[in-house]
mmCIF file with all atom_site columns, C-alpha atoms in Angstrom:
data_model
loop_
_atom_site.group_PDB
_atom_site.id
_atom_site.type_symbol
_atom_site.label_atom_id
_atom_site.label_alt_id
_atom_site.label_comp_id
_atom_site.label_asym_id
_atom_site.label_entity_id
_atom_site.label_seq_id
_atom_site.pdbx_PDB_ins_code
_atom_site.Cartn_x
_atom_site.Cartn_y
_atom_site.Cartn_z
_atom_site.occupancy
_atom_site.B_iso_or_equiv
_atom_site.pdbx_formal_charge
_atom_site.auth_seq_id
_atom_site.auth_comp_id
_atom_site.auth_asym_id
_atom_site.auth_atom_id
_atom_site.pdbx_PDB_model_num
ATOM 1  C CA . MET O 1 1  ? 0.192   -0.082  -0.256 1.00 0.00 ? 21  MET O CA 1
ATOM 2  C CA . GLY O 1 2  ? 1.669   3.332   -0.958 1.00 0.00 ? 22  GLY O CA 1
ATOM 3  C CA . THR O 1 3  ? 1.208   6.393   0.764  1.00 0.00 ? 23  THR O CA 1
ATOM 4  C CA . SER O 1 4  ? -1.130  7.851   -0.806 1.00 0.00 ? 24  SER O CA 1
ATOM 5  C CA . ALA O 1 5  ? -3.583  5.427   -0.018 1.00 0.00 ? 25  ALA O CA 1
ATOM 6  C CA . LEU O 1 6  ? -2.019  5.307   3.685  1.00 0.00 ? 26  LEU O CA 1
ATOM 7  C CA . ARG O 1 7  ? -2.889  9.067   3.905  1.00 0.00 ? 27  ARG O CA 1
ATOM 8  C CA . ALA O 1 8  ? -6.146  9.075   1.820  1.00 0.00 ? 28  ALA O CA 1
ATOM 9  C CA . ILE O 1 9  ? -6.967  5.821   4.802  1.00 0.00 ? 29  ILE O CA 1
ATOM 10 C CA . ARG O 1 10 ? -6.397  8.351   7.591  1.00 0.00 ? 30  ARG O CA 1
ATOM 11 C CA . ASN O 1 11 ? -7.958  11.440  5.967  1.00 0.00 ? 31  ASN O CA 1
ATOM 12 C CA . ALA O 1 12 ? -11.204 9.143   5.504  1.00 0.00 ? 32  ALA O CA 1
ATOM 13 C CA . THR O 1 13 ? -11.235 7.955   9.382  1.00 0.00 ? 33  THR O CA 1
ATOM 14 C CA . GLU O 1 14 ? -11.075 11.448  10.596 1.00 0.00 ? 34  GLU O CA 1
ATOM 15 C CA . LYS O 1 15 ? -13.426 12.774  8.730  1.00 0.00 ? 35  LYS O CA 1
ATOM 16 C CA . SER O 1 16 ? -16.003 10.274  9.690  1.00 0.00 ? 36  SER O CA 1
ATOM 17 C CA . GLY O 1 17 ? -15.669 10.175  13.132 1.00 0.00 ? 37  GLY O CA 1
ATOM 18 C CA . ILE O 1 18 ? -13.722 6.682   13.380 1.00 0.00 ? 38  ILE O CA 1
ATOM 19 C CA . THR O 1 19 ? -11.559 6.230   16.267 1.00 0.00 ? 39  THR O CA 1
ATOM 20 C CA . ARG O 1 20 ? -8.262  4.706   15.700 1.00 0.00 ? 40  ARG O CA 1
ATOM 21 C CA . LEU O 1 21 ? -6.258  2.914   17.533 1.00 0.00 ? 41  LEU O CA 1
ATOM 22 C CA . ALA O 1 22 ? -3.182  2.930   15.372 1.00 0.00 ? 42  ALA O CA 1
ATOM 23 C CA . GLY O 1 23 ? -0.248  5.440   15.478 1.00 0.00 ? 43  GLY O CA 1
ATOM 24 C CA . GLY O 1 24 ? 0.246   5.653   19.214 1.00 0.00 ? 44  GLY O CA 1
ATOM 25 C CA . ARG O 1 25 ? -2.632  7.744   19.380 1.00 0.00 ? 45  ARG O CA 1
ATOM 26 C CA . PRO O 1 26 ? -4.472  6.945   23.243 1.00 0.00 ? 46  PRO O CA 1
ATOM 27 C CA . PHE O 1 27 ? -8.106  6.408   22.797 1.00 0.00 ? 47  PHE O CA 1
ATOM 28 C CA . THR O 1 28 ? -8.494  9.247   25.932 1.00 0.00 ? 48  THR O CA 1
ATOM 29 C CA . ARG O 1 29 ? -12.983 8.573   25.281 1.00 0.00 ? 49  ARG O CA 1
ATOM 30 C CA . CYS O 1 30 ? -12.321 5.115   25.849 1.00 0.00 ? 50  CYS O CA 1
ATOM 31 C CA . PRO O 1 31 ? -14.844 3.770   28.026 1.00 0.00 ? 51  PRO O CA 1
ATOM 32 C CA . VAL O 1 32 ? -13.154 1.956   30.905 1.00 0.00 ? 52  VAL O CA 1
ATOM 33 C CA . GLY O 1 33 ? -16.029 1.194   33.204 1.00 0.00 ? 53  GLY O CA 1
ATOM 34 C CA . ALA O 1 34 ? -18.067 -0.116  30.799 1.00 0.00 ? 54  ALA O CA 1
ATOM 35 C CA . LEU O 1 35 ? -15.520 -2.500  29.593 1.00 0.00 ? 55  LEU O CA 1
ATOM 36 C CA . ALA O 1 36 ? -14.322 -3.736  33.134 1.00 0.00 ? 56  ALA O CA 1
ATOM 37 C CA . ALA O 1 37 ? -18.160 -4.309  33.482 1.00 0.00 ? 57  ALA O CA 1
ATOM 38 C CA . LEU O 1 38 ? -18.629 -6.515  30.133 1.00 0.00 ? 58  LEU O CA 1
ATOM 39 C CA . ALA O 1 39 ? -15.164 -8.183  31.367 1.00 0.00 ? 59  ALA O CA 1
ATOM 40 C CA . ALA O 1 40 ? -17.513 -9.061  34.865 1.00 0.00 ? 60  ALA O CA 1
ATOM 41 C CA . VAL O 1 41 ? -20.190 -10.215 32.719 1.00 0.00 ? 61  VAL O CA 1
ATOM 42 C CA . LEU O 1 42 ? -18.416 -12.263 30.248 1.00 0.00 ? 62  LEU O CA 1
ATOM 43 C CA . ALA O 1 43 ? -16.013 -13.812 33.195 1.00 0.00 ? 63  ALA O CA 1
ATOM 44 C CA . HIS O 1 44 ? -19.875 -15.045 35.488 1.00 0.00 ? 64  HIS O CA 1
ATOM 45 C CA . ASN O 1 45 ? -22.041 -16.004 32.281 1.00 0.00 ? 65  ASN O CA 1
ATOM 46 C CA . GLY O 1 46 ? -19.247 -16.836 30.132 1.00 0.00 ? 66  GLY O CA 1
ATOM 47 C CA . VAL O 1 47 ? -20.156 -17.269 26.273 1.00 0.00 ? 67  VAL O CA 1
ATOM 48 C CA . ALA O 1 48 ? -23.922 -17.766 27.655 1.00 0.00 ? 68  ALA O CA 1
ATOM 49 C CA . THR O 1 49 ? -23.926 -14.090 27.654 1.00 0.00 ? 69  THR O CA 1
ATOM 50 C CA . LEU O 1 50 ? -22.923 -13.696 23.768 1.00 0.00 ? 70  LEU O CA 1
ATOM 51 C CA . GLN O 1 51 ? -25.877 -16.703 22.484 1.00 0.00 ? 71  GLN O CA 1
ATOM 52 C CA . TYR O 1 52 ? -28.757 -15.732 20.652 1.00 0.00 ? 72  TYR O CA 1
ATOM 53 C CA . ALA O 1 53 ? -31.458 -16.209 22.744 1.00 0.00 ? 73  ALA O CA 1
ATOM 54 C CA . ALA O 1 54 ? -35.013 -14.956 22.840 1.00 0.00 ? 74  ALA O CA 1
ATOM 55 C CA . SER O 1 55 ? -35.608 -11.268 21.882 1.00 0.00 ? 75  SER O CA 1
ATOM 56 C CA . ALA O 1 56 ? -35.759 -10.241 24.890 1.00 0.00 ? 76  ALA O CA 1
ATOM 57 C CA . GLY O 1 57 ? -32.294 -10.661 26.156 1.00 0.00 ? 77  GLY O CA 1
ATOM 58 C CA . PHE O 1 58 ? -29.845 -12.580 28.567 1.00 0.00 ? 78  PHE O CA 1
ATOM 59 C CA . ALA O 1 59 ? -32.003 -13.567 31.540 1.00 0.00 ? 79  ALA O CA 1
ATOM 60 C CA . PRO O 1 60 ? -29.558 -12.637 34.425 1.00 0.00 ? 80  PRO O CA 1
ATOM 61 C CA . GLN O 1 61 ? -28.859 -9.549  32.567 1.00 0.00 ? 81  GLN O CA 1
ATOM 62 C CA . ARG O 1 62 ? -32.523 -8.277  32.174 1.00 0.00 ? 82  ARG O CA 1
ATOM 63 C CA . GLU O 1 63 ? -32.769 -8.955  35.933 1.00 0.00 ? 83  GLU O CA 1
ATOM 64 C CA . ARG O 1 64 ? -29.905 -7.136  36.999 1.00 0.00 ? 84  ARG O CA 1
ATOM 65 C CA . GLY O 1 65 ? -30.744 -4.066  34.511 1.00 0.00 ? 85  GLY O CA 1
ATOM 66 C CA . ARG O 1 66 ? -34.435 -4.631  36.053 1.00 0.00 ? 86  ARG O CA 1
ATOM 67 C CA . HIS O 1 67 ? -32.930 -4.170  39.505 1.00 0.00 ? 87  HIS O CA 1
ATOM 68 C CA . ARG O 1 68 ? -30.985 -1.373  38.666 1.00 0.00 ? 88  ARG O CA 1
ATOM 69 C CA . TRP O 1 69 ? -33.728 1.308   37.128 1.00 0.00 ? 89  TRP O CA 1
ATOM 70 C CA . HIS O 1 70 ? -36.390 0.114   40.567 1.00 0.00 ? 90  HIS O CA 1
ATOM 71 C CA . CYS O 1 71 ? -33.277 0.989   42.802 1.00 0.00 ? 91  CYS O CA 1
ATOM 72 C CA . ARG O 1 72 ? -32.718 4.165   40.807 1.00 0.00 ? 92  ARG O CA 1
ATOM 73 C CA . HIS O 1 73 ? -36.521 5.051   41.807 1.00 0.00 ? 93  HIS O CA 1
ATOM 74 C CA . CYS O 1 74 ? -36.742 3.429   45.387 1.00 0.00 ? 94  CYS O CA 1
ATOM 75 C CA . THR O 1 75 ? -35.801 5.254   48.298 1.00 0.00 ? 95  THR O CA 1
ATOM 76 C CA . HIS O 1 76 ? -35.606 1.942   50.249 1.00 0.00 ? 96  HIS O CA 1
ATOM 77 C CA . GLN O 1 77 ? -31.952 0.388   50.604 1.00 0.00 ? 97  GLN O CA 1
ATOM 78 C CA . TYR O 1 78 ? -31.679 -3.529  49.746 1.00 0.00 ? 98  TYR O CA 1
ATOM 79 C CA . ARG O 1 79 ? -29.222 -5.686  48.871 1.00 0.00 ? 99  ARG O CA 1
ATOM 80 C CA . PHE O 1 80 ? -29.177 -7.143  45.727 1.00 0.00 ? 100 PHE O CA 1
ATOM 81 C CA . PRO O 1 81 ? -31.194 -9.247  45.256 1.00 0.00 ? 101 PRO O CA 1
ATOM 82 C CA . HIS O 1 82 ? -34.471 -7.929  46.685 1.00 0.00 ? 102 HIS O CA 1
ATOM 83 C CA . GLU O 1 83 ? -38.578 -7.930  46.996 1.00 0.00 ? 103 GLU O CA 1
ATOM 84 C CA . ARG O 1 84 ? -40.311 -5.268  44.881 1.00 0.00 ? 104 ARG O CA 1
ATOM 85 C CA . CYS O 1 85 ? -41.170 -2.328  47.131 1.00 0.00 ? 105 CYS O CA 1
#
């Protein structure tokens, strides 16, 4: 690949909003917390997390999401899992 092709690729990625991870430029907006959460889900549930499932999604993850939503809208302090108020 010639330098003009590389230059064209670089120009295209800068204009389209694509994050380039090459060239020694750190991705300062990298969602490190989200990546850590994903790693924890994969470590706990393994490949089942990535398998196709019912359209409603992966049941343990849906339960965690329901719990997080509930706790944001509830004034009670409970440990997970807890009964709905």
